[in-house]
Every structure is written in C-alpha cells, then in structure tokens.
Amino acid sequence: MATRYNQPSQLRDQDGDKLNISRWIWRSYLYNALVPLLLVEVLLVAAYLLTNDIIRDKNIEALSAISRERLLAISDQQSAFIGEKLQRIMQDTRYYGEHVERALEKPFDQNLKALKSVAFSPGGDLYTNRDQGGFALYYSGLNPVGEVALEKVQRLLRVDPLMTWIKSTHPEVAQVYFNTHDSLNIIYPYFDVISQYPPKIDIPTYNFYYDADASNNPQRKTVWTGVYVDPAGKGWMTSCIAPVYREDFLEGVVGMDVTVESAIHQLEKLKIPWNGYITLVDADGTLMVLPPKGEKDWGLHELTDYHYASAILQDTFKPKDFNLLKRADSRDWAAEIMARERGFKHISFGGDRLVAWSTISQTGWKLMIVLPETEVFAGVNQLGDEIQETGLLMMAGLAVFYLIFFSFLTFRARRNSETVARPLIRIAHMAREISEGRYMQPPLQTELSEFRYAGEAMVQMGATLGEEMAARKAAESRLMQSQHELEERVAERELAEAKLVESETCYRTLFETSSDAIMLLDDRGFFNCNPATLELFGCPDVKSFGTLHPSELSPPTQPDGLPSDQAAQQMIEQAFRNGSNFFEWVHWRFDSHHEFPAEVLLTAMKLGERDVLQAVVRDITQRKLVEQAIMQAKEAAEAAAIAKSDFLANMSHEIRTPLNAVLGLAKIGLRESEEDKSQENFAHILDSGEHLLGVINGILDFSKIEAGKLAVESHPFQLVTSVENITGTLAERAEAKGLALKVHYDSNLPAWVEGDPLRLRQILLNLLSNAIKFTQQGEVSLSVTREGEMTHFRVSDSGIGMSEDEISRLFHPFEQADTSTTRKFGGTGLGLTISRNLAKLMRGGIDVESQLDAGSVFTLSLPLPETQPAVKKDLVMPGVAGKQLSGLRVLAAEDVEINRLILEDMLEFEGAHVVFAENGREALDRLEEHGASAFDLVLMDVQMPVMDGHEATRQIREMAPELPVIGLTAHALAEEREKCLVVGMVDHVTKPIDLDTFIATIRRHVELSSSLPNETDSGE
C-alpha cells in the first residue's frame, strides 16, 4: 500500500482537489520574489517613459513661449518698418496733392513750355506721343478736350519735377499720377498710354479714383486701395491716394502705386526663423501679398495671369479665394486675427502652423508670420523619440532576462518539491492507517528534522488513540442508560409544545393570509416573513429572503436625497424609542429593482430575551397614481388658464392698436369739425369706441380675476370729489333717457379716505350704468353713508327689477338676468362679476335687493379709513385751459403712421414740438444726430420692427441716463408695465390713449418751464 503514495502528484487534500508541492513552491517564488521584482522594474521603465514625456512637454512649452515672443517681436518690428514706409508714402502723397492743388489755382502762364509732344487720337483722346524724360499724359475724349482743358494741362506741367523727385525718393513706388474728374491722367514715369488705354476711358469709375471721392472718403484723408490689376500695365498693385479739392469740388485724385511683386521681393529678403514666411492681409481680410513659400499652405498661386484687355475696362480685384474671411478653412481663426491688434495662435491650415501677427496702424493691414509647427519642435520631438526607443530596448532586455530567470526558478521548484513531498506522503499514509484502526505505526525515516518530529508525533498519536478507544467502549454503555432517561423527558416536552403550536396557529394563519407584507428582523437581519412579502419583493422563498440585507429592498437613496441605509436606521431607532413608527418609504423589488411607494409600520417587540421588529409594508402604488393623475389634471388646468390669459392679452393688443386710431381720429374730428352733423357722427364713433374699450377692459379684468392677478391699490383720495366725478360722467346719459340722477351724502363723511379710487370708480360706474340701462322712466339715485370705517354706496332704480331665480344667476360670468335682456339691452355679463371680485379684494362686498317690475337696490360696502390729505402735485388737471405742454421737446418712436398722426395732433395741440422715428434704431439715430439735450422726453412704442422699444430704451439709458422715456403699448396687463419699468422706462401709457391721462403722465415726469400753465395760472 505504501507504493500508492510515492509520487508527490498523488497528494490530495480532504476536498479531493490536487495540491501539488511543486506548484506550491513555484507560487511562493512567484508571489514573494518574482512579482515584486517585476513590478519594480515595470514601474522604473514607466517612470522613465513618463519623465521623458514630461520633459518633452516642458521643452515644447518653453520653446512655444520663446517662439511666441520672438515671432511677435519680429512681427512688431516689421509692422513698424512697413508702417514707416507707408507713412512716408502717405505724407508725400498728401504733399504731392497740395502741390497739384496750388498748380491748379495759379493762373495760366504763357511762358511755360508749349505742349510739343502731345497729339489727338482719331477718337479725340489727347496723349503724349513721345518720351521727353517726364510724365505721360492721357486726356480721355469722353468729354471734348477744349481750351480750358489744355490750360489745365499747362498748369499741371509745374508738378513734373516733383513727380520725378517722389519716384526717385521711393524706389518701391512704381508710378506717381494725378487723375481728374474729367478723365485726365498724368502719370510718371512715361509709357505709351495710347497703346495701353482704350479710347474714351472713364477714369472716375476705377477704384483708384472713387475710393477717395466724397461718398467713400468724406474726411478727405489719404487712403489705400485694395489690390487690383493696374490698367497702366504694372500688374497687381495697391495705391496710396488722396483727393484734390478746389473749394468743395473734387478736382481729381493723386496717387502712388506699389506693386505686389515689389512687396513680395521685399518680404522674401526678410529672414524668418524656422522656415517661416511673411504675408500681408488688408483690412477686409484679403491676402495682398503671398510669397512662394506660402502658396502651398494656402493652395493658391500669386496671380500673374491677368488680362489687361478687361482690366482697363473695369476694376479687377483678387478673387474671393484670397479672402481669409470667406474661405471655409480659415474664416474662424481669421476672424480672431482681424479682430485683434496683435497676437499669436496655433492653427490647423495645410498642417499645424504657428501664426503671429501685428497691425500696421497706418492702413489697418495685418502683417502675418506663418511657420510650420514641426520645424519649431523638430529637435524636441527627435530627442523624445530617441529616449522612447531606449525605453523600448530596455523593456525587451528585461523580457529576455525574465524568460531565462523563470526557467531557472521552475527547475529549482521541482527539485525542492520532491525533497518536501516524500515525508509528507509518508505522514499522510500513517494518518490513513490510524484512521482505519491500525494504531501502531513504525517511525518515519527522513533527513528533514521538522518532518521527522511530525512522524514521531503521528506514531505517538496512534498509540494514544488505541488506549482511548478502549475507554470509549466503557463510556458508551453508560451513555445508553442516560439516553433512556432523556427520551422520557422529551415526551413530556413534546406534549407542552403541542399546546404552544395550537396557540401559534391562529397568529400563523393571520400572518400567512395577510395581504400586507409582514416580516420580522433583529440585529442580524430578517428571520421570517409571510407569502405576501415574497410576492411584493419578488423573492422565491423565506430562506432566500432571510439572506437579504434590508438595504437590498430599497434603492440607494430616498426621494428626499437621503441615503436609504441612513434613513432606515433613523426610522428603526425611532421605532425602538417610541414603540412604533409609521411612515412612507420607497422600496424596490429584489428581482427587478422596480421601485414602488409603500406605507411602513415598524413595531418593536421581544421574542424571549431578544429585541425584534415587526415590519408591515403596504404597496400604495395605485393611490400614488391617482394622486399623480389629480396633480396632472391640476397642472393642465393651470396651463389652459395661462394659454387663455395669453390669448386675451394678444387679442386686447390687436384690438387696442386700431382702436387707438379710431378714438384718436374721432377726437380730432370732434374737435376740429364745424358742422353739427359731423360732430354728432364723430361723437357716435367716440361713444362706440369707448364702449368697445370698456368691453375689452372687462374681459381682461375677468381674466386677471381667474388668474388671481387682479390687484388693488391704497392711497388717500377725496371721497365726495371722486363720487361727483363719477356721477358727472353719467349725468348726460341719464338726462338723454329722461331720468333723474340723484345723489345724497351723509353729513358725517370724511373729506379724505384711504383706498383705491380707480377701482371704486369702476364698480360705481358699472352699478350706475346698469341702473340707467335697465330703467326706462323714473329715477336713479346714489346715497353714500358711513358706519365706523365702513362706507356704503346704495344705488337704487325704478327699472325692470329681477326675480329670485335671476338674482341667483346675477353674479355668474357672461350671464344677465335672462337671455332676452341680453338681446334687448346688450352687454357682456362680466360687469357685476368683476365688480363683486373687486369689492372682495378691497375687503368689502356687494348686496342686491330686487322685485320684478319694482326696481333694484345694489349696496356696495367698503372699508375706507379716514386719512390725511395727499401731498398736492403741480399738475394740470383735466379741463384746465391753456396749452399744458408748451415748449416741450419730444422724440416719439412709433411705427404705425396713423398712430404718429394722432400723437402729433395731441402733442402739438398742447404746445409741444415733436420729432418722429419709425423704430427704435431711428430713435437712437435721432438722439445721436441732435444730441440728448435737444429733447425733454422720449415717447417709445414697445412693439416695432428693426429694434423694439425695450432694446432702444436700454441703449438710451446708456446714452442719456437722465432723459425720461415713457412707454406706449397696446398691452393692458400689469406685466407689460413691469417689463417697461425693468428696461428703464419711467412710466407707460396704454392704447387707446386718453388725452388727460397722457398729459398728466408726461407732466409727472418732465420739469416744464415756469411759463407753462399750471393749476394756479389756469384758475385765474
């Protein structure tokens, strides 16, 4: 049997898995020596490579900074150099223009040399036909060349020496010339003009002339043209030109031409490091000069193929491919370059490039230095690549070393495993023999002392076990006797347990059949649950449920953001502290993590000596869905209310805008018409328009009431005066129907009270208007009485009256007493609804008493506390004579012509002076044109094209913070007033414009001169 255990590979553990000694020793080497060594080597190589990357990045960063400063310095230096050259050319161009101007002013000198080298072409063009060392002359036959023209030529002979001097002073200048409005061209140096120019050329149509005329150069400055093909045959060039005026008449344009070819030669002479090059870009973004180095980058070739046949007939400019702002591959970074004076930027254009630029201040041109990024960082990148290669070689060497080292360790592990495995196999054999009852074993023979000691211990253990087995048999007989006694005791206990089971059956039935999830848990977790729990949480059985941690039944966080485990701990502690705890919770199913809301009841109890919790969980998903549906319905209703309010606001605006014109023109017609019939017609138009305005205001007020946005104010006002104004408004209407309108005041009424006079007026006007409308004969009366701080306004009439059923529907919106009343008397049915709501907002109410065919009594009761008089303002009140805005200077922005007509009539009738603008942009232009001090006030319509009133007001606040702006709008909602105030308007007036309110609003915000009429003046 010993031969069964002579191989180390045969050693097995109790579970039957192979436990090879060789593998065990190999793993020990691997984990304790090889892996740490390998990890250290890998870290060293990684640190080496990472350090290389960091050093390379730092070098690139430093080199980038150096290249930036160096390129910007070169750019600034060359920009300044070119700018100085251009400045000298511009100065001499202006100097040349001044000499031409003086030459034209001097009288004709007969002593000057005659024009011996000129001749007329068959087409009538005057030209020089031979070179006498001076300029060339060409006088277009477009206009006949007469004596006056020849005298002009004689005068200009004086500037020939100056042109020669300028050309010699500026080698970069190709030509010096003077062109006149009637197509005279004097140009130096001489060339055959008659063969180059076409017959009857119109010189003012070329850019080297019209770029300096009054429309393009109103300041009469020296300017530079864009790049164009020279009709004189010099190729692509740009010109420095200046106008020559005689008084305010543009006599002509002097100029100096600089060719692109000469500019390229100049730029090629500049030594740019890193294989870079310089290019020039004009103020419009067009490449003026492109050296050969840059042609590949830009995909362009400097244009040499041009046709003078077309260039001498019209302007020929560089194509749009030369414009950086119009090229798709350059417009983004080109826009940044054109917007900044100088800078440095990385771009991707024909490869990675570095660009530095500066602005030539004299012309606005950009001098750009462009160089390949690879040239700048070539040295750093090469060094980094070499270090990278060294790192890879090191890694390859380490791989070879570890391959050899691994082979050696494998061999050593096998040898050591055989030395250790043999005694272990023998010891295992001895243990198996002892387990089979053969307790006496021979001693172990091995050279390893530790294993020898283990073999001796195994032999000793076998001897000891043999002795103990004999003693065990004696003890077993005694155990049989004790077992018999124990069985008798168990029978007694089973009887007691049967009774306990019976008592538990009732609880178990309730526990098992409950529709709510019931579970028990202690400090170790769940230890029992009912079937409803398994179904609710998606768990297969009670055993599986007992393995779950409570945190696995909830999502990570609760809806309040608190982590579930933290919140659960708080709830458990509260249950133990109070005995129970009832709360809502979000659980999820264990199998699908589907979340659901639940109600949870935790009850603390004891099972024996153990503290446990009973948790009852009820799924309330359906209840939450119902609550959510209710909330969605509420939100939908609120959204519908908002949509309705928006519709009413827009509808009001669309009606008020033309209504402003109707009412305004009706008032103008009523005031200026002299015929009675016309005045009557205009009065009818005015009454109908005001009635329509009242209907619109009623609908808006009702919309505000529904939205809860109708507000009332509170400030001091004169009670009796306010009531008299109201009754005075309706007196004419009552008189027209033959009704008596009577008013009675209590003697104890205070002079001043605190409240909202406008809303009081609105309510009383509605009640009194209704009384007059529904009364055909008799009288309408208003009595004002007071009890404490409560004031009662009692409106009674002798009209048609109402039944009880009609009274019950009286305050419903859009309803009147009955449908026949609506047809007979008209109305929207909103007046009383709005009035009752206004009364409630003012902490009062409206009561009604009525009998059919016996009249009605409406009583308005409002708390109006007595107060002190308000501070009197120096305002002209309605009805005061005199021009109330005399001398006022007004800027009015209004896009609708008819509204401008009405505004002009209103303001000029009151003595104001008006300047109009059709939109916000024009209003700003008027302010810039006349200055803010030219106006005392700005009237600003809100909705206009081009620029609306809000944006225009913001800019006016920046231009003239002290200039008041009053808004004009057809929106009648309070939100529009808030928008006007937010942007900086001091007030706003709604359309249709009420003249008295309009004038009062203006005078409230404008300090008028002492000569204007005020309350004192108009009263005398």
Coordinates of C-alpha atoms in Angstrom, one line a residue, residues 469-828:
M469 CA -10.8 3.7 22.1
A470 CA -10.8 1.0 24.9
A471 CA -12.0 3.7 27.4
R472 CA -14.7 4.9 24.9
K473 CA -16.4 1.5 24.8
A474 CA -16.9 1.5 28.5
A475 CA -18.4 5.0 28.3
E476 CA -20.9 4.0 25.6
S477 CA -22.7 1.6 27.9
R478 CA -23.2 4.3 30.4
L479 CA -24.5 6.6 27.7
M480 CA -27.2 4.2 26.7
Q481 CA -28.7 4.3 30.1
S482 CA -28.7 8.1 30.1
Q483 CA -30.4 8.2 26.7
H484 CA -33.4 6.2 28.0
E485 CA -33.9 8.8 30.8
L486 CA -33.7 11.6 28.2
E487 CA -36.3 10.1 25.9
E488 CA -38.8 10.2 28.8
R489 CA -38.2 13.9 29.3
V490 CA -38.6 14.6 25.6
A491 CA -42.0 13.0 25.6
E492 CA -43.1 15.4 28.3
R493 CA -41.7 18.4 26.4
E494 CA -43.5 17.4 23.2
L495 CA -46.8 17.5 25.0
A496 CA -46.1 21.1 26.1
E497 CA -45.0 22.0 22.6
A498 CA -48.3 20.7 21.1
K499 CA -50.2 23.2 23.1
L500 CA -47.8 26.0 22.1
V501 CA -48.3 25.1 18.4
E502 CA -52.1 25.3 18.8
S503 CA -51.8 28.9 20.2
E504 CA -49.4 29.9 17.4
T505 CA -51.7 28.5 14.6
C506 CA -54.1 31.5 14.9
Y507 CA -51.2 34.0 14.6
R508 CA -49.7 32.0 11.8
T509 CA -53.0 32.0 9.8
L510 CA -53.2 35.7 10.1
F511 CA -49.5 36.0 9.3
E512 CA -49.7 33.8 6.2
T513 CA -53.0 35.1 4.8
S514 CA -52.4 38.9 5.3
S515 CA -52.4 40.9 2.0
D516 CA -49.8 43.2 3.6
A517 CA -46.2 42.2 3.7
I518 CA -45.2 41.2 7.2
M519 CA -41.6 40.4 8.2
L520 CA -39.5 40.0 11.4
L521 CA -36.0 41.2 11.8
D522 CA -33.4 41.5 14.6
D523 CA -29.9 42.9 14.7
R524 CA -28.7 40.1 12.3
G525 CA -31.3 40.7 9.7
F526 CA -34.6 39.1 8.5
F527 CA -35.6 35.8 10.1
N528 CA -39.2 35.3 9.0
C529 CA -41.8 36.7 6.5
N530 CA -45.2 35.9 5.1
P531 CA -46.1 35.0 1.5
A532 CA -47.2 38.5 0.7
T533 CA -43.7 39.6 1.5
L534 CA -42.2 37.2 -1.0
E535 CA -44.7 38.3 -3.7
L536 CA -44.2 42.0 -3.0
F537 CA -40.4 41.9 -3.1
G538 CA -40.0 39.2 -5.8
C539 CA -38.2 36.7 -3.6
P540 CA -38.6 32.9 -4.3
D541 CA -38.8 31.6 -0.7
V542 CA -38.4 32.5 3.0
K543 CA -34.9 31.1 3.2
S544 CA -33.7 33.3 0.3
F545 CA -35.4 36.3 1.9
G546 CA -33.6 35.6 5.1
T547 CA -30.3 36.0 3.4
L548 CA -31.1 39.5 2.2
H549 CA -29.8 42.7 3.9
P550 CA -32.5 45.3 4.5
S551 CA -30.6 47.7 2.2
E552 CA -31.3 45.3 -0.8
L553 CA -35.0 46.1 -0.6
S554 CA -34.6 49.8 -1.3
P555 CA -32.9 52.0 -3.9
P556 CA -29.7 53.7 -2.9
T557 CA -31.5 57.0 -2.0
Q558 CA -34.9 58.1 -0.9
P559 CA -36.9 60.9 -2.8
D560 CA -35.6 63.4 -0.2
G561 CA -32.0 62.7 -1.3
L562 CA -31.1 60.9 2.0
P563 CA -29.3 57.6 1.6
S564 CA -31.7 54.7 2.2
D565 CA -29.5 52.9 4.8
Q566 CA -29.1 56.1 6.8
A567 CA -32.8 57.0 6.6
A568 CA -33.8 53.4 7.5
Q569 CA -31.5 53.5 10.6
Q570 CA -33.3 56.6 11.8
M571 CA -36.7 55.0 11.3
I572 CA -35.6 51.9 13.2
E573 CA -34.2 53.9 16.1
Q574 CA -37.4 55.9 16.3
A575 CA -39.5 52.7 16.4
F576 CA -37.4 51.3 19.3
R577 CA -37.6 54.7 21.0
N578 CA -41.4 55.2 20.6
G579 CA -42.6 51.6 20.4
S580 CA -43.7 52.0 16.8
N581 CA -43.2 54.2 13.8
F582 CA -45.5 54.8 10.8
F583 CA -44.0 56.4 7.6
E584 CA -43.9 56.3 3.8
W585 CA -41.0 54.7 2.0
V586 CA -39.7 53.8 -1.5
H587 CA -38.9 50.1 -1.9
W588 CA -37.9 48.1 -4.9
R589 CA -38.3 44.5 -5.9
F590 CA -35.3 42.4 -5.3
D591 CA -35.5 40.6 -8.7
S592 CA -36.1 43.5 -11.0
H593 CA -35.3 46.6 -8.9
H594 CA -38.7 48.1 -9.9
E595 CA -39.4 50.9 -7.4
F596 CA -42.7 51.3 -5.7
P597 CA -44.1 53.6 -2.9
A598 CA -45.2 52.0 0.3
E599 CA -46.5 52.6 3.8
V600 CA -44.5 51.0 6.5
L601 CA -45.4 50.3 10.2
L602 CA -42.5 49.3 12.4
T603 CA -43.4 47.8 15.8
A604 CA -40.8 47.0 18.5
M605 CA -41.3 43.7 20.5
K606 CA -39.5 41.0 22.4
L607 CA -39.1 37.3 21.5
G608 CA -37.8 35.8 24.7
E609 CA -34.8 37.9 25.6
R610 CA -34.3 39.1 22.0
D611 CA -35.4 42.6 20.8
V612 CA -37.0 42.3 17.4
L613 CA -39.0 44.5 14.9
Q614 CA -42.2 43.6 13.1
A615 CA -42.4 45.4 9.8
V616 CA -45.8 45.7 8.0
V617 CA -45.4 47.0 4.4
R618 CA -48.3 48.1 2.1
D619 CA -47.9 48.9 -1.6
I620 CA -49.6 52.3 -2.3
T621 CA -48.7 52.5 -6.0
Q622 CA -52.3 52.8 -7.1
R623 CA -53.0 55.5 -4.6
K624 CA -50.0 57.5 -5.8
L625 CA -51.0 57.1 -9.4
V626 CA -54.4 58.5 -8.6
E627 CA -52.8 61.4 -6.7
Q628 CA -50.4 62.0 -9.7
A629 CA -53.4 62.0 -12.1
I630 CA -55.1 64.6 -9.9
M631 CA -51.9 66.7 -10.0
Q632 CA -51.5 66.4 -13.8
A633 CA -55.1 67.5 -14.2
K634 CA -54.5 70.5 -12.0
E635 CA -51.3 71.4 -14.0
A636 CA -53.2 71.0 -17.3
A637 CA -55.9 73.3 -16.0
E638 CA -53.3 75.9 -14.9
A639 CA -51.7 75.6 -18.3
A640 CA -55.0 76.2 -20.0
A641 CA -55.6 79.2 -17.9
I642 CA -52.2 80.7 -18.8
A643 CA -52.9 80.0 -22.5
K644 CA -56.3 81.7 -22.2
S645 CA -54.6 84.7 -20.5
D646 CA -52.0 85.0 -23.3
F647 CA -54.8 84.8 -25.9
L648 CA -56.8 87.6 -24.2
A649 CA -53.7 89.7 -23.9
N650 CA -52.8 89.3 -27.6
M651 CA -56.5 89.8 -28.5
S652 CA -56.5 93.0 -26.5
H653 CA -53.3 94.2 -28.2
E654 CA -54.7 93.6 -31.7
I655 CA -58.0 95.4 -30.9
R656 CA -56.4 98.3 -28.9
T657 CA -54.0 99.1 -31.7
P658 CA -56.6 100.0 -34.4
L659 CA -59.0 101.3 -31.6
N660 CA -56.3 103.9 -30.7
A661 CA -56.5 105.2 -34.3
V662 CA -60.4 105.1 -34.3
L663 CA -60.7 107.0 -31.0
G664 CA -57.8 109.4 -31.8
L665 CA -59.2 110.4 -35.2
A666 CA -62.7 110.6 -33.7
K667 CA -61.5 113.1 -31.0
I668 CA -59.6 115.1 -33.7
G669 CA -62.7 115.2 -35.9
L670 CA -65.0 116.1 -33.0
R671 CA -62.6 119.0 -32.0
E672 CA -61.9 120.4 -35.5
S673 CA -65.3 119.7 -37.2
E674 CA -67.5 122.8 -37.6
E675 CA -70.7 121.1 -38.8
D676 CA -73.2 119.9 -36.2
K677 CA -73.9 116.7 -38.2
S678 CA -70.2 115.8 -38.4
Q679 CA -69.7 116.5 -34.7
E680 CA -72.6 114.2 -34.0
N681 CA -71.2 111.5 -36.2
F682 CA -67.8 111.8 -34.5
A683 CA -69.4 111.7 -31.1
H684 CA -71.2 108.4 -32.0
I685 CA -67.9 107.0 -33.2
L686 CA -66.2 108.0 -30.0
D687 CA -69.0 106.6 -27.8
S688 CA -68.9 103.2 -29.7
G689 CA -65.1 103.0 -29.5
E690 CA -65.2 103.8 -25.8
H691 CA -67.9 101.1 -25.3
L692 CA -65.7 98.6 -27.1
L693 CA -62.7 99.6 -25.0
G694 CA -64.9 99.0 -21.9
V695 CA -65.8 95.5 -23.1
I696 CA -62.1 94.7 -23.7
N697 CA -61.1 96.0 -20.3
G698 CA -63.9 94.0 -18.7
I699 CA -62.7 90.8 -20.4
L700 CA -59.1 91.5 -19.3
D701 CA -60.1 92.2 -15.7
F702 CA -62.1 88.9 -15.7
S703 CA -59.1 87.1 -17.0
K704 CA -56.9 88.6 -14.2
I705 CA -59.5 87.6 -11.6
E706 CA -59.4 84.0 -12.8
A707 CA -55.6 84.0 -12.8
G708 CA -55.6 85.6 -9.3
K709 CA -53.5 88.6 -10.6
L710 CA -56.0 91.4 -10.2
A711 CA -54.6 93.9 -7.7
V712 CA -55.9 96.9 -5.9
E713 CA -54.0 99.9 -4.5
S714 CA -54.4 102.0 -1.5
H715 CA -53.7 105.8 -1.2
P716 CA -55.5 108.9 0.0
F717 CA -58.3 110.4 -2.1
Q718 CA -61.2 112.8 -1.7
L719 CA -64.4 110.7 -1.4
V720 CA -67.0 113.3 -2.4
T721 CA -65.0 114.6 -5.3
S722 CA -64.4 111.1 -6.7
V723 CA -68.2 110.4 -6.4
E724 CA -69.1 113.7 -8.1
N725 CA -66.7 112.9 -11.0
I726 CA -68.4 109.5 -11.4
T727 CA -72.0 110.9 -11.4
G728 CA -70.9 113.8 -13.6
T729 CA -69.7 111.3 -16.2
L730 CA -73.2 109.6 -16.3
A731 CA -75.4 112.6 -15.9
E732 CA -75.6 113.3 -19.6
R733 CA -76.6 109.6 -20.3
A734 CA -79.3 109.7 -17.6
E735 CA -80.6 113.0 -18.9
A736 CA -80.7 111.6 -22.5
K737 CA -83.2 108.9 -21.3
G738 CA -85.3 111.4 -19.3
L739 CA -84.2 110.0 -15.9
A740 CA -83.4 111.9 -12.8
L741 CA -79.9 111.1 -11.3
K742 CA -80.0 112.0 -7.6
V743 CA -77.0 111.9 -5.2
H744 CA -77.2 112.0 -1.4
Y745 CA -74.2 112.3 1.0
D746 CA -74.2 111.7 4.8
S747 CA -73.1 114.7 6.8
N748 CA -70.5 112.6 8.7
L749 CA -68.5 111.6 5.6
P750 CA -64.7 112.4 5.9
A751 CA -63.1 114.6 3.3
W752 CA -60.2 112.2 2.7
V753 CA -60.2 108.4 2.9
E754 CA -57.6 105.6 2.2
G755 CA -58.4 103.2 -0.7
D756 CA -58.3 102.6 -4.4
P757 CA -60.3 105.4 -6.2
L758 CA -59.9 103.9 -9.7
R759 CA -61.4 100.6 -8.6
L760 CA -64.2 102.4 -6.7
R761 CA -64.9 104.4 -9.9
Q762 CA -65.0 101.1 -11.9
I763 CA -67.6 99.5 -9.5
L764 CA -69.8 102.5 -9.2
L765 CA -69.8 103.2 -12.9
N766 CA -70.9 99.6 -13.5
L767 CA -73.7 99.8 -10.9
L768 CA -75.0 103.2 -12.0
S769 CA -74.7 102.4 -15.8
N770 CA -76.7 99.2 -15.2
A771 CA -79.3 101.2 -13.3
I772 CA -79.7 103.7 -16.1
K773 CA -79.7 101.0 -18.8
F774 CA -82.5 99.0 -17.2
T775 CA -84.6 101.9 -16.1
Q776 CA -87.0 103.4 -18.8
Q777 CA -88.6 106.0 -16.6
G778 CA -88.4 107.4 -13.1
E779 CA -85.1 108.0 -11.4
V780 CA -81.8 106.5 -10.4
S781 CA -80.3 107.5 -7.0
L782 CA -77.0 107.1 -5.2
S783 CA -76.7 107.6 -1.5
V784 CA -73.3 107.5 0.4
T785 CA -73.4 106.7 4.1
R786 CA -70.9 105.7 6.7
E787 CA -70.8 103.4 9.7
G788 CA -67.5 103.5 11.5
E789 CA -64.8 102.9 8.9
M790 CA -67.3 101.1 6.6
T791 CA -68.7 103.3 3.8
H792 CA -71.9 102.2 2.0
F793 CA -72.8 103.2 -1.6
R794 CA -76.5 102.5 -2.2
V795 CA -77.6 102.5 -5.9
S796 CA -81.4 102.2 -6.4
D797 CA -83.5 102.5 -9.5
S798 CA -87.2 102.2 -10.6
G799 CA -86.4 99.8 -13.5
I800 CA -87.4 96.4 -14.6
G801 CA -86.3 94.6 -11.4
M802 CA -85.4 90.9 -11.1
S803 CA -86.9 87.6 -9.9
E804 CA -85.2 85.4 -7.2
D805 CA -84.0 83.0 -9.9
E806 CA -82.5 85.8 -11.9
I807 CA -80.8 87.2 -8.8
S808 CA -79.2 83.8 -8.1
R809 CA -77.5 83.9 -11.5
L810 CA -76.7 87.6 -11.4
F811 CA -73.0 87.4 -10.5
H812 CA -72.2 84.5 -12.8
P813 CA -69.8 85.5 -15.6
F814 CA -71.2 86.1 -19.0
E815 CA -74.8 86.0 -17.7
Q816 CA -77.5 88.6 -17.2
A817 CA -81.0 88.3 -15.8
D818 CA -82.2 86.3 -18.8
T819 CA -81.3 85.9 -22.5
S820 CA -84.0 88.3 -23.6
T821 CA -82.3 91.0 -21.5
T822 CA -79.1 90.4 -23.3
R823 CA -80.7 90.8 -26.7
K824 CA -82.7 93.9 -25.6
F825 CA -80.1 95.8 -23.6
G826 CA -76.7 94.3 -24.7
G827 CA -73.6 93.8 -22.5
T828 CA -71.1 91.0 -21.8

